[in-house]
C-alpha cells in the first residue's frame, strides 16, 4: 500500500481544484455582508445545491472536503474546530465530544481524552451515551476488509498495535457478520477503553499533530449498530445512527439527501454546533449555472460541490455583491517533474534542468487568468497559506512573479540543453485549465521549451500521471495537480508525507517517487514536537530543502470563494469543509 506516513488528501488534476471556486474579498475570510448581525432564529430548511451525490455518509469513509460538511452535521469527533470568519480562531483545536484538548504525556506517546456526559447516540432503542469503545470501534473500522478508510495511512503505523490488528483484519471475509465477529473478538492494543468515559491512545512514536488527526470524521466514534451493515452501504445510510445534531431523514442516491433533527442530541453537550435550522436538504444534479440563479433568487441557500462559473463571478464582482466570501484553505497548485522518465536523455532527472524550469513559469499571468490577487496568489513552496510552516519565500525569484525566461534559457544551456527541450504535458480539459495551459505554453516557449499539450478528460488525466509504469515509459513529462490537506493549521504532515516521501513502496500521489532524506529527518522532528513555533520552524526548513531539490514547480495558492443567498445569516466558515457551517447559521424568514 502507499507509504503510511499519510493517506490521500484532496487531489485535483489540473491547476484548478474542483473543490475550490473563484473569489472576491479578503484572505482572512471576510465579506461586507451583515450576515453576522441579528438575533438567532430557529427553524426552516437550509437548501444546499449539489452537482453530484454526497460521497459518503459513513464517517470512516469520509474523503472529500465537501463531504466533511455532511459529517459535521451528523457526526461528532473527540475534537473539532470553532467555525469563524477569523483564520486564527477557526484553525485552533477545540474539544467536541472530549471535555478538553489534551496535552500528550509519556514523552509524547500517550493521548488521553475524557468523553462528555450526556453526549448520546440516536440509537433505535433510545438515546445511549457515547463511550470509549465507540471510539475504538471507529478507529478499527478504518481498516475493514470491505472498504478501508482513505485516511488509514495516518494512523496505521502510528497507533500501537494498529498495524498487526489491520493485517489480521485484512484476511477475513468482507461481509458484515465477519467484520462484526472480528471486532467483537479483537482489539487494538494501543487504544485503552477500560474506562467507558476515557479514551487512552498509545502511539509508537511521538506525533505532535495527533490531536489534529482526531478531528477527522474518519477518527470519529462508531455505534455498535454500524456493524449490522457493510460500511457505507445503502442499508448503513438508511439506518444511520447519528451523534451530531442532525441525522438522515431520507436519502435517494444521485437525487437528494435530507437531514433532520437528531432528537437524542443535546445542545448543552455540544460546544461547536447550535443547530438553528430544522432540516438540511441537499438537492443533487444541479448545474453550476442553475445553482447560481437559484442562490440569487433565494430558491437555494448554499452550494455543495459547485464551482462558480467565470461569467457569474464577473457579474457579481462588478456588482460588488456582498454575498461573495473568500478565504485561504492551504490549497495549492503545482506542476510535477517526471524524473522517472528517460525522455530528452533523462533531462528532468538533472537538478540543474529542474531549477532552470522553475524560472520559466509566468505565475503572475496564471493568477490574473484566475481573476487576480483576490482569487489566488503566486506560490513558491510546498506548503500553502494557513498551514503551520508556510513562509512566503522565493527560492527562484523573478520580477513580479512573471518568470525570467532569459535566466531559464541560460541555465538550460549550462545544463547541456542550449537548444531547449520538448516536454509532454497532459491536462484535464475542465475549466479553467485550457486557458491556463496556453499561458504555460507561451511562458515555457519564451525559455526555449516546447510544450506538447495533451488534452484529456479529468479521469484519464489522473490515470496518466498516477501510472508509475507509464511515467517510467515517458508518457508524460510535466503533471498538473491541485492539493488540499485533510485538516487545517498543523497540517504539514498531510502535504509533505503524502506527496514528497518515499520508503521504497510507491504511493499514488508522489508522482515520481521523490525522496529527500534530509527533508525526511527534519519532518520527523517537526511531527514529533508539540511546540507549534518549533514545528513551524522545522517545516519551513523542510520546504527549503525540498525546493532546493525541486520535484515540482509551485504555481499558485487558491482561495475558496463562495456565494450564498440572502436568507443565510451568521455565515461562519467550517475550516475542514471549506464552506459555511450548516450547523451554526440561521435563516431569515
PDB file of C-alpha atoms in Angstrom, residues 46-258:
ATOM      1  CA  UNK A  46     -31.471  25.017   4.536  1.00  0.00           C
ATOM      2  CA  UNK A  47     -31.341  24.383   0.786  1.00  0.00           C
ATOM      3  CA  UNK A  48     -27.968  23.059  -0.463  1.00  0.00           C
ATOM      4  CA  UNK A  49     -27.337  22.724  -4.205  1.00  0.00           C
ATOM      5  CA  UNK A  50     -25.046  19.950  -5.472  1.00  0.00           C
ATOM      6  CA  UNK A  51     -23.907  18.581  -8.794  1.00  0.00           C
ATOM      7  CA  UNK A  52     -23.018  15.083  -7.586  1.00  0.00           C
ATOM      8  CA  UNK A  53     -24.143  12.733  -4.850  1.00  0.00           C
ATOM      9  CA  UNK A  54     -22.535  13.025  -1.422  1.00  0.00           C
ATOM     10  CA  UNK A  55     -19.531  10.732  -1.490  1.00  0.00           C
ATOM     11  CA  UNK A  56     -20.077   9.038   1.886  1.00  0.00           C
ATOM     12  CA  UNK A  57     -22.329   9.199   4.914  1.00  0.00           C
ATOM     13  CA  UNK A  58     -20.244   6.673   6.837  1.00  0.00           C
ATOM     14  CA  UNK A  59     -17.690   8.913   8.610  1.00  0.00           C
ATOM     15  CA  UNK A  60     -14.965   6.266   8.407  1.00  0.00           C
ATOM     16  CA  UNK A  61     -15.039   6.590   4.623  1.00  0.00           C
ATOM     17  CA  UNK A  62     -15.106  10.389   4.548  1.00  0.00           C
ATOM     18  CA  UNK A  63     -12.704  11.540   1.882  1.00  0.00           C
ATOM     19  CA  UNK A  64     -13.807  14.844   0.388  1.00  0.00           C
ATOM     20  CA  UNK A  65     -13.735  18.422   1.592  1.00  0.00           C
ATOM     21  CA  UNK A  66     -17.401  18.903   0.654  1.00  0.00           C
ATOM     22  CA  UNK A  67     -18.355  15.676   2.422  1.00  0.00           C
ATOM     23  CA  UNK A  68     -16.885  16.966   5.683  1.00  0.00           C
ATOM     24  CA  UNK A  69     -19.827  19.368   5.881  1.00  0.00           C
ATOM     25  CA  UNK A  70     -22.279  16.467   5.941  1.00  0.00           C
ATOM     26  CA  UNK A  71     -20.194  14.721   8.588  1.00  0.00           C
ATOM     27  CA  UNK A  72     -20.054  17.857  10.740  1.00  0.00           C
ATOM     28  CA  UNK A  73     -23.849  17.877  10.845  1.00  0.00           C
ATOM     29  CA  UNK A  74     -24.407  14.199  11.694  1.00  0.00           C
ATOM     30  CA  UNK A  75     -21.197  13.034  13.387  1.00  0.00           C
ATOM     31  CA  UNK A  76     -19.185  14.266  16.350  1.00  0.00           C
ATOM     32  CA  UNK A  77     -15.476  13.658  16.879  1.00  0.00           C
ATOM     33  CA  UNK A  78     -13.468  13.913  20.078  1.00  0.00           C
ATOM     34  CA  UNK A  79     -12.002  17.224  18.882  1.00  0.00           C
ATOM     35  CA  UNK A  80     -13.013  19.773  16.266  1.00  0.00           C
ATOM     36  CA  UNK A  81     -12.942  23.426  15.249  1.00  0.00           C
ATOM     37  CA  UNK A  82     -14.962  26.535  16.063  1.00  0.00           C
ATOM     38  CA  UNK A  83     -16.351  27.902  12.819  1.00  0.00           C
ATOM     39  CA  UNK A  84     -15.355  31.511  12.282  1.00  0.00           C
ATOM     40  CA  UNK A  85     -14.535  34.168   9.714  1.00  0.00           C
ATOM     41  CA  UNK A  86     -11.210  34.660  11.516  1.00  0.00           C
ATOM     42  CA  UNK A  87      -8.392  32.374  10.356  1.00  0.00           C
ATOM     43  CA  UNK A  88      -6.663  32.007  13.728  1.00  0.00           C
ATOM     44  CA  UNK A  89      -9.942  31.290  15.511  1.00  0.00           C
ATOM     45  CA  UNK A  90     -11.113  28.597  13.120  1.00  0.00           C
ATOM     46  CA  UNK A  91      -7.698  26.894  12.932  1.00  0.00           C
ATOM     47  CA  UNK A  92      -7.467  26.393  16.701  1.00  0.00           C
ATOM     48  CA  UNK A  93      -8.248  22.935  18.078  1.00  0.00           C
ATOM     49  CA  UNK A  94     -11.363  22.745  20.272  1.00  0.00           C
ATOM     50  CA  UNK A  95     -12.993  19.992  22.335  1.00  0.00           C
ATOM     51  CA  UNK A  96     -16.088  18.370  20.827  1.00  0.00           C
ATOM     52  CA  UNK A  97     -17.053  15.034  22.422  1.00  0.00           C
ATOM     53  CA  UNK A  98     -13.985  15.364  24.623  1.00  0.00           C
ATOM     54  CA  UNK A  99     -14.075  17.699  27.597  1.00  0.00           C
ATOM     55  CA  UNK A 100     -10.708  19.259  26.719  1.00  0.00           C
ATOM     56  CA  UNK A 101      -7.899  19.213  24.165  1.00  0.00           C
ATOM     57  CA  UNK A 102      -5.279  17.021  25.858  1.00  0.00           C
ATOM     58  CA  UNK A 103      -1.565  17.533  26.132  1.00  0.00           C
ATOM     59  CA  UNK A 104       0.388  14.361  25.344  1.00  0.00           C
ATOM     60  CA  UNK A 105       2.123  12.502  28.161  1.00  0.00           C
ATOM     61  CA  UNK A 106       4.738   9.746  28.318  1.00  0.00           C
ATOM     62  CA  UNK A 107       7.197  11.745  26.200  1.00  0.00           C
ATOM     63  CA  UNK A 108       4.583  12.415  23.542  1.00  0.00           C
ATOM     64  CA  UNK A 109       3.438   8.800  23.218  1.00  0.00           C
ATOM     65  CA  UNK A 110       0.096   8.922  25.057  1.00  0.00           C
ATOM     66  CA  UNK A 111      -3.062  10.979  24.496  1.00  0.00           C
ATOM     67  CA  UNK A 112      -5.959  10.799  26.970  1.00  0.00           C
ATOM     68  CA  UNK A 113      -9.477  12.050  26.199  1.00  0.00           C
ATOM     69  CA  UNK A 114     -12.418  12.294  28.605  1.00  0.00           C
ATOM     70  CA  UNK A 115     -15.846  11.948  26.961  1.00  0.00           C
ATOM     71  CA  UNK A 116     -18.618  14.380  27.932  1.00  0.00           C
ATOM     72  CA  UNK A 117     -21.546  13.175  30.000  1.00  0.00           C
ATOM     73  CA  UNK A 118     -24.848  13.322  28.131  1.00  0.00           C
ATOM     74  CA  UNK A 119     -23.396  13.056  24.622  1.00  0.00           C
ATOM     75  CA  UNK A 120     -25.653  10.395  23.136  1.00  0.00           C
ATOM     76  CA  UNK A 121     -26.238   8.217  20.119  1.00  0.00           C
ATOM     77  CA  UNK A 122     -29.640   8.388  18.460  1.00  0.00           C
ATOM     78  CA  UNK A 123     -29.914   4.620  18.885  1.00  0.00           C
ATOM     79  CA  UNK A 124     -33.015   2.687  17.738  1.00  0.00           C
ATOM     80  CA  UNK A 125     -33.657   1.595  21.328  1.00  0.00           C
ATOM     81  CA  UNK A 126     -33.332   5.152  22.642  1.00  0.00           C
ATOM     82  CA  UNK A 127     -30.599   7.660  23.435  1.00  0.00           C
ATOM     83  CA  UNK A 128     -27.376   5.983  24.576  1.00  0.00           C
ATOM     84  CA  UNK A 129     -24.212   7.550  25.982  1.00  0.00           C
ATOM     85  CA  UNK A 130     -21.238   7.602  23.597  1.00  0.00           C
ATOM     86  CA  UNK A 131     -18.313   5.750  25.177  1.00  0.00           C
ATOM     87  CA  UNK A 132     -14.663   4.881  24.698  1.00  0.00           C
ATOM     88  CA  UNK A 133     -15.451   1.563  22.998  1.00  0.00           C
ATOM     89  CA  UNK A 134     -17.292   3.516  20.298  1.00  0.00           C
ATOM     90  CA  UNK A 135     -14.111   5.469  19.560  1.00  0.00           C
ATOM     91  CA  UNK A 136     -12.067   2.268  19.383  1.00  0.00           C
ATOM     92  CA  UNK A 137     -14.673   0.770  17.035  1.00  0.00           C
ATOM     93  CA  UNK A 138     -14.446   3.776  14.726  1.00  0.00           C
ATOM     94  CA  UNK A 139     -10.664   3.556  14.501  1.00  0.00           C
ATOM     95  CA  UNK A 140     -10.819  -0.217  13.989  1.00  0.00           C
ATOM     96  CA  UNK A 141     -13.254   0.151  11.097  1.00  0.00           C
ATOM     97  CA  UNK A 142     -10.705   2.272   9.255  1.00  0.00           C
ATOM     98  CA  UNK A 143      -9.046  -0.939   8.033  1.00  0.00           C
ATOM     99  CA  UNK A 144     -12.129  -3.079   7.488  1.00  0.00           C
ATOM    100  CA  UNK A 145     -11.651  -5.547   4.590  1.00  0.00           C
ATOM    101  CA  UNK A 146     -14.710  -4.361   2.655  1.00  0.00           C
ATOM    102  CA  UNK A 147     -13.845  -0.662   2.301  1.00  0.00           C
ATOM    103  CA  UNK A 148     -10.782   0.693   4.080  1.00  0.00           C
ATOM    104  CA  UNK A 149     -10.734   4.352   5.027  1.00  0.00           C
ATOM    105  CA  UNK A 150      -8.772   6.693   2.753  1.00  0.00           C
ATOM    106  CA  UNK A 151      -7.363   8.159   5.987  1.00  0.00           C
ATOM    107  CA  UNK A 152      -5.937   4.863   7.283  1.00  0.00           C
ATOM    108  CA  UNK A 153      -2.367   5.784   6.384  1.00  0.00           C
ATOM    109  CA  UNK A 154      -2.220   8.484   9.048  1.00  0.00           C
ATOM    110  CA  UNK A 155      -2.581   6.013  11.928  1.00  0.00           C
ATOM    111  CA  UNK A 156      -1.681   2.561  10.594  1.00  0.00           C
ATOM    112  CA  UNK A 157       1.924   2.679  11.806  1.00  0.00           C
ATOM    113  CA  UNK A 158       1.331   5.346  14.446  1.00  0.00           C
ATOM    114  CA  UNK A 159      -1.134   3.832  16.935  1.00  0.00           C
ATOM    115  CA  UNK A 160       0.398   0.961  18.880  1.00  0.00           C
ATOM    116  CA  UNK A 161      -0.892  -2.394  17.643  1.00  0.00           C
ATOM    117  CA  UNK A 162      -2.802  -0.906  14.705  1.00  0.00           C
ATOM    118  CA  UNK A 163      -0.641  -2.483  12.002  1.00  0.00           C
ATOM    119  CA  UNK A 164      -0.970  -6.002  13.436  1.00  0.00           C
ATOM    120  CA  UNK A 165      -4.697  -5.549  14.026  1.00  0.00           C
ATOM    121  CA  UNK A 166      -5.235  -4.428  10.435  1.00  0.00           C
ATOM    122  CA  UNK A 167      -3.040  -7.163   8.939  1.00  0.00           C
ATOM    123  CA  UNK A 168      -5.226  -9.816  10.555  1.00  0.00           C
ATOM    124  CA  UNK A 169      -8.431  -7.911   9.735  1.00  0.00           C
ATOM    125  CA  UNK A 170      -7.492  -7.926   6.046  1.00  0.00           C
ATOM    126  CA  UNK A 171      -7.651 -11.729   5.979  1.00  0.00           C
ATOM    127  CA  UNK A 172     -11.309 -12.112   6.953  1.00  0.00           C
ATOM    128  CA  UNK A 173     -14.289 -12.220   4.593  1.00  0.00           C
ATOM    129  CA  UNK A 174     -15.583  -8.755   3.609  1.00  0.00           C
ATOM    130  CA  UNK A 175     -19.094  -9.372   4.981  1.00  0.00           C
ATOM    131  CA  UNK A 176     -20.977  -7.643   7.776  1.00  0.00           C
ATOM    132  CA  UNK A 177     -21.167 -10.764  10.020  1.00  0.00           C
ATOM    133  CA  UNK A 178     -17.455 -11.497   9.591  1.00  0.00           C
ATOM    134  CA  UNK A 179     -16.498  -7.879  10.282  1.00  0.00           C
ATOM    135  CA  UNK A 180     -18.657  -7.844  13.426  1.00  0.00           C
ATOM    136  CA  UNK A 181     -17.218 -11.122  14.676  1.00  0.00           C
ATOM    137  CA  UNK A 182     -13.667  -9.889  14.224  1.00  0.00           C
ATOM    138  CA  UNK A 183     -14.328  -6.609  16.023  1.00  0.00           C
ATOM    139  CA  UNK A 184     -16.136  -8.419  18.841  1.00  0.00           C
ATOM    140  CA  UNK A 185     -13.102 -10.645  19.423  1.00  0.00           C
ATOM    141  CA  UNK A 186     -10.105  -8.421  18.616  1.00  0.00           C
ATOM    142  CA  UNK A 187      -8.881  -5.067  19.896  1.00  0.00           C
ATOM    143  CA  UNK A 188      -6.169  -2.555  19.024  1.00  0.00           C
ATOM    144  CA  UNK A 189      -3.619  -2.835  21.821  1.00  0.00           C
ATOM    145  CA  UNK A 190      -2.807   0.865  21.702  1.00  0.00           C
ATOM    146  CA  UNK A 191      -6.358   2.020  22.489  1.00  0.00           C
ATOM    147  CA  UNK A 192      -7.341   1.565  26.144  1.00  0.00           C
ATOM    148  CA  UNK A 193     -11.114   1.593  26.716  1.00  0.00           C
ATOM    149  CA  UNK A 194     -11.193   0.095  30.222  1.00  0.00           C
ATOM    150  CA  UNK A 195     -12.980   3.239  31.456  1.00  0.00           C
ATOM    151  CA  UNK A 196     -16.120   3.897  29.348  1.00  0.00           C
ATOM    152  CA  UNK A 197     -15.662   7.662  29.753  1.00  0.00           C
ATOM    153  CA  UNK A 198     -11.928   7.726  28.971  1.00  0.00           C
ATOM    154  CA  UNK A 199     -10.025   7.039  25.752  1.00  0.00           C
ATOM    155  CA  UNK A 200      -6.287   6.439  26.134  1.00  0.00           C
ATOM    156  CA  UNK A 201      -4.300   6.188  22.897  1.00  0.00           C
ATOM    157  CA  UNK A 202      -0.719   4.900  22.911  1.00  0.00           C
ATOM    158  CA  UNK A 203       1.499   5.767  19.949  1.00  0.00           C
ATOM    159  CA  UNK A 204       4.541   4.015  18.529  1.00  0.00           C
ATOM    160  CA  UNK A 205       6.362   7.330  18.168  1.00  0.00           C
ATOM    161  CA  UNK A 206       5.635  10.915  19.219  1.00  0.00           C
ATOM    162  CA  UNK A 207       3.226  12.815  16.968  1.00  0.00           C
ATOM    163  CA  UNK A 208       2.639  16.424  17.902  1.00  0.00           C
ATOM    164  CA  UNK A 209      -0.181  16.653  15.355  1.00  0.00           C
ATOM    165  CA  UNK A 210      -2.168  13.628  16.573  1.00  0.00           C
ATOM    166  CA  UNK A 211      -4.898  15.855  18.015  1.00  0.00           C
ATOM    167  CA  UNK A 212      -5.421  17.267  14.518  1.00  0.00           C
ATOM    168  CA  UNK A 213      -5.896  13.750  13.162  1.00  0.00           C
ATOM    169  CA  UNK A 214      -8.566  13.146  15.784  1.00  0.00           C
ATOM    170  CA  UNK A 215     -10.664  15.951  14.255  1.00  0.00           C
ATOM    171  CA  UNK A 216     -11.133  13.928  11.060  1.00  0.00           C
ATOM    172  CA  UNK A 217     -14.531  12.257  10.560  1.00  0.00           C
ATOM    173  CA  UNK A 218     -12.631   9.021   9.866  1.00  0.00           C
ATOM    174  CA  UNK A 219     -11.479   9.056  13.508  1.00  0.00           C
ATOM    175  CA  UNK A 220     -14.982   9.602  14.894  1.00  0.00           C
ATOM    176  CA  UNK A 221     -16.691   7.059  17.166  1.00  0.00           C
ATOM    177  CA  UNK A 222     -18.954   4.482  15.519  1.00  0.00           C
ATOM    178  CA  UNK A 223     -22.043   2.992  17.225  1.00  0.00           C
ATOM    179  CA  UNK A 224     -22.459  -0.754  17.726  1.00  0.00           C
ATOM    180  CA  UNK A 225     -25.382  -0.682  15.258  1.00  0.00           C
ATOM    181  CA  UNK A 226     -22.953   0.170  12.442  1.00  0.00           C
ATOM    182  CA  UNK A 227     -21.737  -3.435  12.473  1.00  0.00           C
ATOM    183  CA  UNK A 228     -25.117  -4.697  11.268  1.00  0.00           C
ATOM    184  CA  UNK A 229     -24.353  -3.370   7.781  1.00  0.00           C
ATOM    185  CA  UNK A 230     -21.477  -3.191   5.347  1.00  0.00           C
ATOM    186  CA  UNK A 231     -19.567   0.092   5.668  1.00  0.00           C
ATOM    187  CA  UNK A 232     -21.246   2.961   3.820  1.00  0.00           C
ATOM    188  CA  UNK A 233     -23.736   0.617   2.151  1.00  0.00           C
ATOM    189  CA  UNK A 234     -27.208   1.848   1.275  1.00  0.00           C
ATOM    190  CA  UNK A 235     -28.551  -0.061   4.293  1.00  0.00           C
ATOM    191  CA  UNK A 236     -25.976   1.654   6.505  1.00  0.00           C
ATOM    192  CA  UNK A 237     -27.017   5.061   5.195  1.00  0.00           C
ATOM    193  CA  UNK A 238     -30.732   4.448   5.606  1.00  0.00           C
ATOM    194  CA  UNK A 239     -30.258   3.120   9.149  1.00  0.00           C
ATOM    195  CA  UNK A 240     -27.713   5.714  10.169  1.00  0.00           C
ATOM    196  CA  UNK A 241     -27.203   6.293  13.893  1.00  0.00           C
ATOM    197  CA  UNK A 242     -26.141   9.880  14.497  1.00  0.00           C
ATOM    198  CA  UNK A 243     -24.149  11.636  17.182  1.00  0.00           C
ATOM    199  CA  UNK A 244     -24.421  15.150  15.709  1.00  0.00           C
ATOM    200  CA  UNK A 245     -27.442  17.475  15.821  1.00  0.00           C
ATOM    201  CA  UNK A 246     -28.856  16.044  12.579  1.00  0.00           C
ATOM    202  CA  UNK A 247     -29.463  12.581  11.189  1.00  0.00           C
ATOM    203  CA  UNK A 248     -30.518  11.082   7.879  1.00  0.00           C
ATOM    204  CA  UNK A 249     -34.201  11.731   7.221  1.00  0.00           C
ATOM    205  CA  UNK A 250     -34.301  10.437   3.657  1.00  0.00           C
ATOM    206  CA  UNK A 251     -31.758   9.544   1.014  1.00  0.00           C
ATOM    207  CA  UNK A 252     -32.149   8.823  -2.699  1.00  0.00           C
ATOM    208  CA  UNK A 253     -28.772   8.218  -4.386  1.00  0.00           C
ATOM    209  CA  UNK A 254     -27.897  10.834  -7.011  1.00  0.00           C
ATOM    210  CA  UNK A 255     -31.135  12.701  -6.256  1.00  0.00           C
ATOM    211  CA  UNK A 256     -31.289  14.116  -2.738  1.00  0.00           C
ATOM    212  CA  UNK A 257     -30.262  13.806   0.889  1.00  0.00           C
ATOM    213  CA  UNK A 258     -32.377  15.310   3.666  1.00  0.00           C
TER     214      UNK A 258
END
